[in-house]
Coordinates of C-alpha atoms and ligand atoms in Angstrom, one line a residue:
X5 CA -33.0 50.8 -25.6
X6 CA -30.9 47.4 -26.2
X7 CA -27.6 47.2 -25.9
X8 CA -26.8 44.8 -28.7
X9 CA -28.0 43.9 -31.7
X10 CA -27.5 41.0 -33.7
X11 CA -28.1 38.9 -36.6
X12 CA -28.5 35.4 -36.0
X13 CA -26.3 33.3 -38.4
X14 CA -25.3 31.4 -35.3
X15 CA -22.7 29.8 -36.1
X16 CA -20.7 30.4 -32.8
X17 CA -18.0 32.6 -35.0
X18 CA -19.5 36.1 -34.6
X19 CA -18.4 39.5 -35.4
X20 CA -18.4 41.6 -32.1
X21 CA -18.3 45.3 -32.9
X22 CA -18.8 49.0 -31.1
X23 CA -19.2 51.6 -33.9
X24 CA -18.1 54.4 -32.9
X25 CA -21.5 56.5 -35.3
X26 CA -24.8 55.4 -36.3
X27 CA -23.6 55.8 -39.7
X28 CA -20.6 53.1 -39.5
X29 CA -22.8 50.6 -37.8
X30 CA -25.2 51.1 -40.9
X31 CA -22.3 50.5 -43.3
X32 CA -20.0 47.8 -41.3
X33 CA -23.8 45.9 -40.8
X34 CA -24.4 46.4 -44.7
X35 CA -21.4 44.8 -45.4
X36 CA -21.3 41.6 -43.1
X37 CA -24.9 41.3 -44.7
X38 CA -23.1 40.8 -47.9
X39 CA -20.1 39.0 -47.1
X40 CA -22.1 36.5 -45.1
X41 CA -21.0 36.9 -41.8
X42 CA -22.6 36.4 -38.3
X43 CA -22.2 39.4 -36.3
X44 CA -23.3 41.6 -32.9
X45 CA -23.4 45.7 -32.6
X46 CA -22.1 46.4 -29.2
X47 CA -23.8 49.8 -27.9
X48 CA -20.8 50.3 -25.7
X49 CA -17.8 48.6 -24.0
X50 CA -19.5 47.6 -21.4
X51 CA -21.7 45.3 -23.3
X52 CA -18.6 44.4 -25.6
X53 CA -17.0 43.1 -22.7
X54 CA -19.9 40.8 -21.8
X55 CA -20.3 39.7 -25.1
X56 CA -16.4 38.7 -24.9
X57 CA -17.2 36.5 -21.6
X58 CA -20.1 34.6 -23.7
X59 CA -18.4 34.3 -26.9
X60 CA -16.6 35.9 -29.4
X61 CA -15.4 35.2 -33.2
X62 CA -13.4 38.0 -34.0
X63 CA -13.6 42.0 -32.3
X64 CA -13.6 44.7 -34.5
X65 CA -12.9 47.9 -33.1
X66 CA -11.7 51.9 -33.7
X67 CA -9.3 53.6 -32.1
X68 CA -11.7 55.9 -30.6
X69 CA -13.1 53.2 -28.3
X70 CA -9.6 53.2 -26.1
X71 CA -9.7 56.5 -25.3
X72 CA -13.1 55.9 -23.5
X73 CA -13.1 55.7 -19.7
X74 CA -14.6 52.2 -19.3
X75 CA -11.9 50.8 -21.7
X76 CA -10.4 48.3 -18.5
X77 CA -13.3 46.9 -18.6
X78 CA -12.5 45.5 -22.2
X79 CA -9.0 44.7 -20.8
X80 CA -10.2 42.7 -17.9
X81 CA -12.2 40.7 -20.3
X82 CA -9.8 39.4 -22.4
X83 CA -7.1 38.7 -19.5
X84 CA -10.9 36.4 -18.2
X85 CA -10.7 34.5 -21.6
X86 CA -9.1 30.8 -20.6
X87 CA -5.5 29.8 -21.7
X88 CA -5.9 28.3 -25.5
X89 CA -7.8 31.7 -26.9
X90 CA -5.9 34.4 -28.4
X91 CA -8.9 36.8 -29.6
X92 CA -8.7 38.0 -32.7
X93 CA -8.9 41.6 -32.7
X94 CA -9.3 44.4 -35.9
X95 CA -8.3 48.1 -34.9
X96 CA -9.4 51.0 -37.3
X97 CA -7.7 53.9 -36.6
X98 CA -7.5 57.2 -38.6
X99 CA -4.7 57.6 -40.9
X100 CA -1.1 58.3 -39.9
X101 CA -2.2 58.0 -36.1
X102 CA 0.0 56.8 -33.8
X103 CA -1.7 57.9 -30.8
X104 CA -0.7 56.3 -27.2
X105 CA -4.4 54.6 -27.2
X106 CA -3.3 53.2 -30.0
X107 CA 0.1 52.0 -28.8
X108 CA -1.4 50.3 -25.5
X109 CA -4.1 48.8 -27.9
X110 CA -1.5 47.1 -30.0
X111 CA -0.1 46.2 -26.1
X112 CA -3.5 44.5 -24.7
X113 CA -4.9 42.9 -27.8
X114 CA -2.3 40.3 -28.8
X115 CA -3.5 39.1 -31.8
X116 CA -4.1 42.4 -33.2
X117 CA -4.8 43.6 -36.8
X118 CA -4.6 47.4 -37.0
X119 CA -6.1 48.5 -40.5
X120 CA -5.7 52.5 -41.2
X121 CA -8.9 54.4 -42.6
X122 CA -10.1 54.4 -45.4
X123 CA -9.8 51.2 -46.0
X124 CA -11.4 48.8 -48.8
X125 CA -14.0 46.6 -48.1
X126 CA -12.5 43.7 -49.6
X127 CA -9.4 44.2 -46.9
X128 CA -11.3 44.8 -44.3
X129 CA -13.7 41.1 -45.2
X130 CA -10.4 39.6 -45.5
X131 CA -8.9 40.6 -42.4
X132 CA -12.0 39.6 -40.5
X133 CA -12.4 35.9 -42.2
X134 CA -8.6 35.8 -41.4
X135 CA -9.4 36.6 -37.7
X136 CA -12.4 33.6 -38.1
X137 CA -10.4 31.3 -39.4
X138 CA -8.0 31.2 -37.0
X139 CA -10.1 31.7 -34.0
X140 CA -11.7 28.6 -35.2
X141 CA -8.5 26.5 -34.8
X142 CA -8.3 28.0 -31.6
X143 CA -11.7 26.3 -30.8
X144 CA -10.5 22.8 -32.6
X145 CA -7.9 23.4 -30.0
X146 CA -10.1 24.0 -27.2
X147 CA -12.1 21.0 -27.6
X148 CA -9.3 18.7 -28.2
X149 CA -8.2 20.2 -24.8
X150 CA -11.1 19.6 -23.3
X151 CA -11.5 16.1 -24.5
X152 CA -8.4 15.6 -23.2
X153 CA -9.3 16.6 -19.9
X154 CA -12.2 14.5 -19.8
X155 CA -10.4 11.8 -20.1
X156 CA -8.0 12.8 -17.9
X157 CA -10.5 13.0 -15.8
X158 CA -11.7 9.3 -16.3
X159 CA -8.7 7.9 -16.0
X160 CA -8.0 9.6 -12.6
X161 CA -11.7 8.2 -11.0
X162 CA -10.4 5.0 -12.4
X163 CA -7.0 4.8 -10.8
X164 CA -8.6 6.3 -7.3
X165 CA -11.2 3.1 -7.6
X166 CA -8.4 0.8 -8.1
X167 CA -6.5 2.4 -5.4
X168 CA -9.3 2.3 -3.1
X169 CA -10.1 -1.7 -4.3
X170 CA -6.7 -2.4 -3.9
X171 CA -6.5 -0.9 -0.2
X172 CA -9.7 -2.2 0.5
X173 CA -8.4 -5.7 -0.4
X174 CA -5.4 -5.3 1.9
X175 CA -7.1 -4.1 4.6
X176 CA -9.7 -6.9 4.3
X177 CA -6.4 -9.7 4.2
X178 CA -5.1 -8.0 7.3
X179 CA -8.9 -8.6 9.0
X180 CA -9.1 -12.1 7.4
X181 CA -5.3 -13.1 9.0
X182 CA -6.3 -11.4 11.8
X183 CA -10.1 -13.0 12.3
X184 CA -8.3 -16.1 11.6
X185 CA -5.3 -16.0 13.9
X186 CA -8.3 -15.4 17.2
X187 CA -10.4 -19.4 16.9
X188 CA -6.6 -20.8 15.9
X189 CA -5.6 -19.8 19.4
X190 CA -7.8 -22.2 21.4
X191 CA -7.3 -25.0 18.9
X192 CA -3.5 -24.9 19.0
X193 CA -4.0 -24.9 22.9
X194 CA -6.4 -27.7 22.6
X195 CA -4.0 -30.1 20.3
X196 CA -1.8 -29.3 23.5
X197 CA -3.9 -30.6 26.0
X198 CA -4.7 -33.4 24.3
X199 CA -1.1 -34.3 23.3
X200 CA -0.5 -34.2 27.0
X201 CA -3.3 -36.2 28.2
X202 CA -4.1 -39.0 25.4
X203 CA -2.0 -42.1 25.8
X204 CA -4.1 -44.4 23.7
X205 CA -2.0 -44.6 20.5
X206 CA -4.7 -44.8 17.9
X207 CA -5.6 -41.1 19.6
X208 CA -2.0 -40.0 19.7
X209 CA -2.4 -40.4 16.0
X210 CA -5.0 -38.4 15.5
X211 CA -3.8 -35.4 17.9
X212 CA -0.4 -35.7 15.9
X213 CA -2.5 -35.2 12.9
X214 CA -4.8 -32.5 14.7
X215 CA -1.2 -30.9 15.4
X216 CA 0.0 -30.6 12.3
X217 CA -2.9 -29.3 10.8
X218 CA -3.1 -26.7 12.8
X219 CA 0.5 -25.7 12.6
X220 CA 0.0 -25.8 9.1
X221 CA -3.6 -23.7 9.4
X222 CA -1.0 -21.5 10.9
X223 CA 1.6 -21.1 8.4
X224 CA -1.3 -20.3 6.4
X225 CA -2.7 -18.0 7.9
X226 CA 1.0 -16.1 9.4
X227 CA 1.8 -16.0 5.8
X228 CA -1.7 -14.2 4.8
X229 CA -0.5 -11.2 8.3
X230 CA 3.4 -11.2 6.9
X231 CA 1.6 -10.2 3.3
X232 CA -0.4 -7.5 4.8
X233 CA 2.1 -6.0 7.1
X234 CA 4.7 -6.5 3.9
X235 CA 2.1 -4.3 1.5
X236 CA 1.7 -2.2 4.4
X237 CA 5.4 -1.7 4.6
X238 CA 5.0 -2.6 8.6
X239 CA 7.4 -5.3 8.8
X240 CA 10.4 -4.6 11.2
X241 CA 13.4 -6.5 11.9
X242 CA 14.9 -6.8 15.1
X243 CA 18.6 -7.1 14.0
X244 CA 21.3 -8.6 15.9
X245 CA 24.8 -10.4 15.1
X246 CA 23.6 -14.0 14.5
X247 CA 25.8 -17.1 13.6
X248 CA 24.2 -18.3 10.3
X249 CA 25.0 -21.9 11.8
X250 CA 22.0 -20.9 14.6
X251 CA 19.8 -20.0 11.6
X252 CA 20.3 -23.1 9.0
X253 CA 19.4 -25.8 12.4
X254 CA 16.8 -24.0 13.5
X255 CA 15.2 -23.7 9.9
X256 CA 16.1 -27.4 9.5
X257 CA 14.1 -28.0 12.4
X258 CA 11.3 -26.7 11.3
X259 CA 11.4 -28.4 7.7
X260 CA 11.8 -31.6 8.9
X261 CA 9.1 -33.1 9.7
X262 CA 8.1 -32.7 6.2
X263 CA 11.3 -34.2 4.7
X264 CA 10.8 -37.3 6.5
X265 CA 7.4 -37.3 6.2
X266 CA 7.9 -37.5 2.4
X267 CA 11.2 -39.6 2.9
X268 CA 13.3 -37.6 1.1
X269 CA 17.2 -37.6 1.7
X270 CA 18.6 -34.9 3.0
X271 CA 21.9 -33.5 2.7
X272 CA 23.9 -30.6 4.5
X273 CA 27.1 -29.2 3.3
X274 CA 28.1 -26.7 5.7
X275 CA 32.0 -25.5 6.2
X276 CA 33.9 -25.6 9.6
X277 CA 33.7 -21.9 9.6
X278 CA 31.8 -20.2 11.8
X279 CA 30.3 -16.9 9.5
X280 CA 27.6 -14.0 11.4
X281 CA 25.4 -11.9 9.3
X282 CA 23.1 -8.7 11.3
X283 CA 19.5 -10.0 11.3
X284 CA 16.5 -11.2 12.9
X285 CA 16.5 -14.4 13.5
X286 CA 13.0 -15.4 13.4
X287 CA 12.9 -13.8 9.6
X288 CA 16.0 -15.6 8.2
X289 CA 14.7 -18.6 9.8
X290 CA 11.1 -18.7 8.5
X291 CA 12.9 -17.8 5.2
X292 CA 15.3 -20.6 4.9
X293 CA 12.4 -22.6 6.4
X294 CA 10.7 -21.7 3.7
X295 CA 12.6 -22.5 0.9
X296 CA 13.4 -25.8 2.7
X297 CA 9.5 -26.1 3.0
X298 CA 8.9 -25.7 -0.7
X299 CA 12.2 -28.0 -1.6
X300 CA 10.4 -30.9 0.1
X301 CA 6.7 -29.8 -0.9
X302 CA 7.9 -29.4 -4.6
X303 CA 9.7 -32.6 -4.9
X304 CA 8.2 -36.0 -5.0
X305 CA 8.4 -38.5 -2.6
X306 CA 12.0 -40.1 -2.2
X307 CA 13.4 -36.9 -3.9
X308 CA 17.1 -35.7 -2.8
X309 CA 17.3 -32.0 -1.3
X310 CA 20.6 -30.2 -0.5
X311 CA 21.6 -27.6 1.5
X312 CA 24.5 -25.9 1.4
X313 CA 26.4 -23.0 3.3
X314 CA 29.2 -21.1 1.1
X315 CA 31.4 -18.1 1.7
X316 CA 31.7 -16.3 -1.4
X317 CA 34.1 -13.2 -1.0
X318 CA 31.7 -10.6 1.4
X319 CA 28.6 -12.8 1.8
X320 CA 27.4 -16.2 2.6
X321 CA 25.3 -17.7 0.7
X322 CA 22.4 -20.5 1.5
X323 CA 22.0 -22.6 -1.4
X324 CA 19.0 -24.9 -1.1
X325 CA 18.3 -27.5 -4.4
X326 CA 16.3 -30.3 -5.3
X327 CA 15.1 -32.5 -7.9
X328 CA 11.7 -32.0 -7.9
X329 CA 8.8 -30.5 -10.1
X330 CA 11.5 -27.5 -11.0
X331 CA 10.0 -24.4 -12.2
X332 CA 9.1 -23.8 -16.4
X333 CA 11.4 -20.8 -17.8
X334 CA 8.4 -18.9 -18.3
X335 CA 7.3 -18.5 -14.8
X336 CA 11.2 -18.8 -13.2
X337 CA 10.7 -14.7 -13.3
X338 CA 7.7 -14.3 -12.1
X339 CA 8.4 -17.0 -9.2
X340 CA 8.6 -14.3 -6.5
X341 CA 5.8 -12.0 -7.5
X342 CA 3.0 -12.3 -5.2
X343 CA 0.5 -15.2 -5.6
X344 CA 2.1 -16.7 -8.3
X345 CA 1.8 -20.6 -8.7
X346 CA 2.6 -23.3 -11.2
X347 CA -0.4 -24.6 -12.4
X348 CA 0.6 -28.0 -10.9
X349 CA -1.7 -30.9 -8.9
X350 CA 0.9 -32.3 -7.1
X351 CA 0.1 -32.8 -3.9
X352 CA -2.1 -30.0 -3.2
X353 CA -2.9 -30.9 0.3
X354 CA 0.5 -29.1 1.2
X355 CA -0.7 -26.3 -1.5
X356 CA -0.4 -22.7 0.0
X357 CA -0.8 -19.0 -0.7
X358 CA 1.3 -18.0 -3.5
X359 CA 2.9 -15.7 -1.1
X360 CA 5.7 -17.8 0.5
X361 CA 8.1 -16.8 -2.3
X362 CA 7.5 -13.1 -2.1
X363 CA 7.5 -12.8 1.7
X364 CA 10.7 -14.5 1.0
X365 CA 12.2 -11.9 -1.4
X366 CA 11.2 -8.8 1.0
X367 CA 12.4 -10.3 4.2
X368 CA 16.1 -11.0 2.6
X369 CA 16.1 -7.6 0.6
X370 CA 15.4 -5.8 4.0
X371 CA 18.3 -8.2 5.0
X372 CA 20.4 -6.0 2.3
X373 CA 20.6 -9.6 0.9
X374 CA 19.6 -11.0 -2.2
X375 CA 17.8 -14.2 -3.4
X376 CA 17.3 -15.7 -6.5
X377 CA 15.8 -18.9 -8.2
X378 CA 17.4 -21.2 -10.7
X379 CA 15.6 -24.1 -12.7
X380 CA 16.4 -25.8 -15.9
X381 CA 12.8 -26.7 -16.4
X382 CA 10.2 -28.6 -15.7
X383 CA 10.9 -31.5 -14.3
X384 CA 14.4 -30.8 -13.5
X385 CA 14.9 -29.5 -10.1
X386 CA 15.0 -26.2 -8.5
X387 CA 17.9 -24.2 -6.7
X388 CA 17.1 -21.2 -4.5
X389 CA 20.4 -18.7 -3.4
X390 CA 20.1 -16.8 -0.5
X391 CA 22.9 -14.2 -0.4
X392 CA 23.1 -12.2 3.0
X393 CA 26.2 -9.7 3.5
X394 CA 28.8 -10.8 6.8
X395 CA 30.0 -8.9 9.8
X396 CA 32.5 -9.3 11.7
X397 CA 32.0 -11.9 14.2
X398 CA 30.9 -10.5 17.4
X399 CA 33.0 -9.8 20.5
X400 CA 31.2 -12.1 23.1
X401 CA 28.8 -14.8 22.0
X402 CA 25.9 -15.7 23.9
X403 CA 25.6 -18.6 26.1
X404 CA 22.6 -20.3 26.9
X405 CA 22.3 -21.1 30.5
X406 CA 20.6 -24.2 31.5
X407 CA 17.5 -24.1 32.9
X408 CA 16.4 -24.7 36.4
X409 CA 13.1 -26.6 37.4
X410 CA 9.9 -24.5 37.5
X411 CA 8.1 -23.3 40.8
X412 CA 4.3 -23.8 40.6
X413 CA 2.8 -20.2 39.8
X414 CA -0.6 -18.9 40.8
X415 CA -1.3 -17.6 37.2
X416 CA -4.5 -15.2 36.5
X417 CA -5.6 -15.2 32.4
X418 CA -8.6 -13.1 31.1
X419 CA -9.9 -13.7 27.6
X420 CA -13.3 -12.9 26.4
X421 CA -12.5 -15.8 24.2
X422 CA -13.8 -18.2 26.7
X423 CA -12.4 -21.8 24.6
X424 CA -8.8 -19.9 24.5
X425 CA -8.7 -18.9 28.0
X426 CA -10.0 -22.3 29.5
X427 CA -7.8 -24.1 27.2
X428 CA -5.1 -22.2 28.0
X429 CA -5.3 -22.4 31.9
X430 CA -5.6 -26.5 31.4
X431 CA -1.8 -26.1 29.3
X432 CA -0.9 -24.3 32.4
X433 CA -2.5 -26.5 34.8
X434 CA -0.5 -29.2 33.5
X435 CA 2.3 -27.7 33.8
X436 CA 1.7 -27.4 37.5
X437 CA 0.6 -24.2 37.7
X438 CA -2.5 -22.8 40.0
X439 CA -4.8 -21.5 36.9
X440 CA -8.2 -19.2 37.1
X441 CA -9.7 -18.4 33.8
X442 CA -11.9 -15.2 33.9
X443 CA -13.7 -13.7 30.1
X444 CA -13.9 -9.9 31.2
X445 CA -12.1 -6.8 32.2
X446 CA -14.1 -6.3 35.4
X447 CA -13.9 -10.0 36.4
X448 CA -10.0 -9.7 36.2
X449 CA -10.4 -6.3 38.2
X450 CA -12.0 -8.1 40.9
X451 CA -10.5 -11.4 40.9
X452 CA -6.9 -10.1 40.9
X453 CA -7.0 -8.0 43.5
X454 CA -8.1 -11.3 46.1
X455 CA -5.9 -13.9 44.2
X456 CA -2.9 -11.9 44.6
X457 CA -1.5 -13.8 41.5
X458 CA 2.0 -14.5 40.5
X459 CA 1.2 -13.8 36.9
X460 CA -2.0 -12.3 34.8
X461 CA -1.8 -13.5 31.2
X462 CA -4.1 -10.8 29.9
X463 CA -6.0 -10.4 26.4
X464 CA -5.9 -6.6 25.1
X465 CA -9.0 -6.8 23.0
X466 CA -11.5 -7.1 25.6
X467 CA -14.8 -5.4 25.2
X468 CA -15.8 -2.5 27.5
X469 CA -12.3 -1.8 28.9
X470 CA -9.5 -3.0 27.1
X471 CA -6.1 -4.8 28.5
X472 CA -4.1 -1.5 28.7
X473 CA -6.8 0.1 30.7
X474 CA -7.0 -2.8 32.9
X475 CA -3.1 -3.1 33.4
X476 CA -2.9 0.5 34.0
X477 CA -5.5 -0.2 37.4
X478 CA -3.9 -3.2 38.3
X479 CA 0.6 -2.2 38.3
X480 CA -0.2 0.1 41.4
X481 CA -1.5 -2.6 43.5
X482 CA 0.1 -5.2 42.3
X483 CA 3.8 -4.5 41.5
X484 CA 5.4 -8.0 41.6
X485 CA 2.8 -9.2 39.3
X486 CA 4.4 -10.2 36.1
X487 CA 2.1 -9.1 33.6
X488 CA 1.8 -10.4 30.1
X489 CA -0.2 -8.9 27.1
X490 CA -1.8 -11.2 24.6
X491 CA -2.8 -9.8 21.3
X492 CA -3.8 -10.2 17.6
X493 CA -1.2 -7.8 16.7
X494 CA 2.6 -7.6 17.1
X495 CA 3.5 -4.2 15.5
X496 CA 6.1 -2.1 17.4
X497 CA 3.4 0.6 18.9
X498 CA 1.4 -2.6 20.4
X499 CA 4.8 -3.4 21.6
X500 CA 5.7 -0.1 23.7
X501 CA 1.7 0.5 24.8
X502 CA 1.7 -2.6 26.4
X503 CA 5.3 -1.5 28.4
X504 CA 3.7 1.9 29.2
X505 CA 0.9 -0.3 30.3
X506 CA 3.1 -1.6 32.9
X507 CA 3.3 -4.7 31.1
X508 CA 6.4 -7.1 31.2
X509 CA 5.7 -9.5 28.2
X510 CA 4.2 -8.9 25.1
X511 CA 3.1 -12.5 23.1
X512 CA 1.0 -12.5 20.0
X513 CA -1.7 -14.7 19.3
X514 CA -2.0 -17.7 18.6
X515 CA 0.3 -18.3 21.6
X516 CA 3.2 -20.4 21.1
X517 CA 2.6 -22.0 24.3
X518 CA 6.1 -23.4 25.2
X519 CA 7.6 -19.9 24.9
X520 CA 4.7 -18.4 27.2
X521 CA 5.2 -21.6 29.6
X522 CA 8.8 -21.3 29.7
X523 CA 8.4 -17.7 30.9
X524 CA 5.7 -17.9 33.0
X525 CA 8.5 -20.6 34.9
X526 CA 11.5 -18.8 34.7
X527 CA 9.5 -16.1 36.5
X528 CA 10.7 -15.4 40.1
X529 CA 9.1 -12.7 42.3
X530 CA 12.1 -10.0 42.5
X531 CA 10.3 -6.6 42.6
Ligands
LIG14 P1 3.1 -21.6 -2.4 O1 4.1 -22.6 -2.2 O2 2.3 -21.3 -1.2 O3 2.3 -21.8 -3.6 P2 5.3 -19.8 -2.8 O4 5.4 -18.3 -3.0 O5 6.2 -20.4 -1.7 O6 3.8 -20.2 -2.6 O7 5.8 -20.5 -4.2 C1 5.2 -20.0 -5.4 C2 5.2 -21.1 -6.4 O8 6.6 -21.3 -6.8 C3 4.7 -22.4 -6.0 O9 3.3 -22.5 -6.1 C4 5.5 -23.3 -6.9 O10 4.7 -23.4 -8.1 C5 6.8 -22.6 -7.2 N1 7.9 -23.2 -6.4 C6 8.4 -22.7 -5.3 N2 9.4 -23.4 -4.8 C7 9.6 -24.4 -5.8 C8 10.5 -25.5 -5.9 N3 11.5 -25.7 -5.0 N4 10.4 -26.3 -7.0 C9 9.4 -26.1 -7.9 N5 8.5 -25.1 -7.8 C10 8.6 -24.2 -6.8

């Protein structure tokens, strides 16, 4: 015998009902035939309670039901029904009753109608189209809910893709920088070389040319690794009392070629006073540089750049100004958002990145300094303000001690990169240096150990076993061996596994070569 039985007007809305007779189902049925309504005759609460779990307009219900046995199972079906749905529930219960089924019914079903016995027809139809009506909203309800969801939904997939694109893209800049920094290496060693050797002045041109190509290949391509390690948030100072005096030459240094190349006058205002801000100095000075870099670059030839050095209460501030292309008002706020660029032609040999600017902005906010741009237009002039906070000045300042002549070294390098390690060796060669150039771990193992070598200049990435493997073998036996690490990276973990590694030196590539030579001759054997 069935447990259910129905009649299919199925609209979704039905009537689910346990009659407690024969004889009521007969006349409840009778009467949902004439008012229209879609409905389901549950043998028992078990079946009820399935019914609930598919789908369920309004439940109509007599008190007798609760006292049954299997009643939880009723209760655990409407706790199953989802958040949005109250069910609609009808209770008939005998006149003046007020039993404790009843009571708990009232409880459990919370959108409960209890109707007393007799009662009309017309009530009863009422009640229940009530109970429809309102369990329809509840379904206009769930599918706005749901609809919601879904796009919920679609808007999370789309943000994870962009997230994943966008760390995708930064982890393929950090490879380009990186894949870029290893041929740039040989090359820069190369320009070396040549600029040592060529004396013919038509070809001390073109190495002059080859030089600054390079460097500027470099800038390039040390902007595209400062962007990465800046998204990556793996930038790190190394902050130490500096006079701001130190900072401003050095950065002038480095602009000048550029200035004279495109004859502008230059003018420093700097004041007798000797100010100190807490930094690194290689940051502040590739960020003055910069400025100073896109002064000249930004300004046509025979243009008039300033620099000037201010105390203003707390802080000093660098102000650089020119009177170049300036920058339109529309952009001036958006000048140090990443990869932003006039749309300009001038001189686009000299173009970059659209990252200078930005780099710029991070390294002086990690600085807990400030820097801002100031333009009244196209066409007339930029300014740049740097604003770093002051210290005290420091105790004892350093003295550089002059330096004595090198001793000639016998000076091991391995590179897998044959070009950078031959080219390299010549630099060092020239420098007076005894040089051997081997391209693999085991090589270096081998070679080492009968050289006896003064110094091993030694790549990390190698393939098969890498540099820290191969420094770790070769400390023991040779403990007066200064050792230096050469790497793609310079991030503070490469730092300490090269010391671990027994390494002395740590230099990132592409070498700069007069630092590396200048250590490799201030080295003495003292262990
Ligand atoms: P890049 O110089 O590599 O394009 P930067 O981030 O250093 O990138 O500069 C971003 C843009 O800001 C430049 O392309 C240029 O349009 C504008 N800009 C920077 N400095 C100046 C300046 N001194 N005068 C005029 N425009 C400038």
């Amino acid at each position: 015998m069935p447990h259910t039985e129905t009649m299919p007007k199925d609209d979704g809305l039905r009537v689910l009902f346990l009659p407690p007779t024969r004889r009521d189902r007969d006349v409840l049925v009778r009467l949902f035939e004439r008012a229209n309504l879609s409905y389901l005759v549950c043998q028992d609460i078990k079946a009820l309670s399935v019914e609930i779990d598919r789908d369920v307009g309004v439940l109509l219900l007599t008190d007798g039901a609760f006292a049954h046995r299997e009643v939880e199972e009723l209760w655990s079906a409407l706790a199953r029904q989802p958040s949005w749905s109250e069910v609609p529930s009808i209770v008939l219960c005998e006149s003046g009753s007020q039993s404790m089924a009843v009571t708990r019914c009232v409880q459990n079903l919370r959108n409960v109608t209890v109707l007393e016995k007799p009662t009309s027809s017309r009530t009863l139809i009422s009640a229940i189209q009530a109970g429809l009506r309102a369990r329809a909203r509840q379904y206009q309800m769930r599918d706005q809910l749901l609809a919601l969801q879904t796009s919920e939904a679609a808007l999370l997939t789309a943000t994870r893709q962009l997230t994943d694109s966008n760390r995708r893209k930064d982890e393929f800049l950090a490879m380009l920088a990186h894949e870029l920094r290893n041929p740039l290496a040989p090359i820069m060693n190369a320009s070396e070389i040549m600029a040592r050797l060529v004396t013919e002045p038509q070809l001390q041109a073109t190495v002059r040319l080859l030089k600054r190509q390079t460097a500027h290949l470099t800038r390039l391509v040390d902007d595209l690794l400062d962007l990465s390690r800046i998204t990556s948030g793996r930038i790190e100072l190394r902050r130490e009392p500096l006079d701001i005096a130190a900072v401003v030459s050095q950065a002038l240094e480095i602009a000048e070629p550029l200035m004279r190349e495109k004859d502008h006058t230059f003018l420093v205002a700097t004041g007798y006073e000797r100010m100190f801000v807490r930094g690194d100095h290689a940051r502040l000075v590739q960020s003055i540089a910069n400025l100073l870099n896109n002064a000249a670059k930004y300004t046509d030839s025979g243009g008039e750049i300033r620099l000037e050095v201010q105390k203003q209460e707390d802080d000093v501030v660098i102000i650089i100004s020119d009177n170049g292309i300036g920058i339109a008002p529309d952009l001036l706020p958006l000048i140090f958002d990443l990869f932003v660029q006039a749309d300009h032609s001038l001189d686009r040999s000299q173009g970059g990145l659209g990252i200078g600017l930005s780099v710029v902005k991070r390294l002086i906010e990690m600085h807990k300094g400030k820097v801002l741009a100031e333009s009244d237009g196209s066409g007339r002039g930029s300014t740049f303000k740097v604003r770093l906070p002051l210290i005290e000045a420091p105790a004892s300042s350093e003295v550089t001690h002059a330096r004595p002549r090198a001793a000639p070294k016998r000076v091991l390098i391995v590179d897998d990169n044959a070009d950078a390690a031959n080219s390299l060796a010549t630099v060092l060669e020239l420098e007076g240096h005894q040089v051997e150039a081997v391209y693999s771990a085991e090589k270096a193992l081998s070679t080492a150990t009968a050289m006896q070598p003064d110094v091993i200049v030694l790549d990390i990435g190698l393939p098969a076993m890498n540099g820290y493997e191969v420094a770790t073998l070769l400390r023991p036996v040779l403990s007066s061996t200064q050792l230096i690490a050469l790497t793609g990276y310079g991030q503070r973990e490469d730092v300490l596994r090269a010391k671990e590694a027994g390494f002395d030196a740590h230099f990132v590539k592409p070498v700069d070569v007069p630092s590396l030579t200048q250590l490799i001759s201030d080295f003495s054997k003292t262990k």
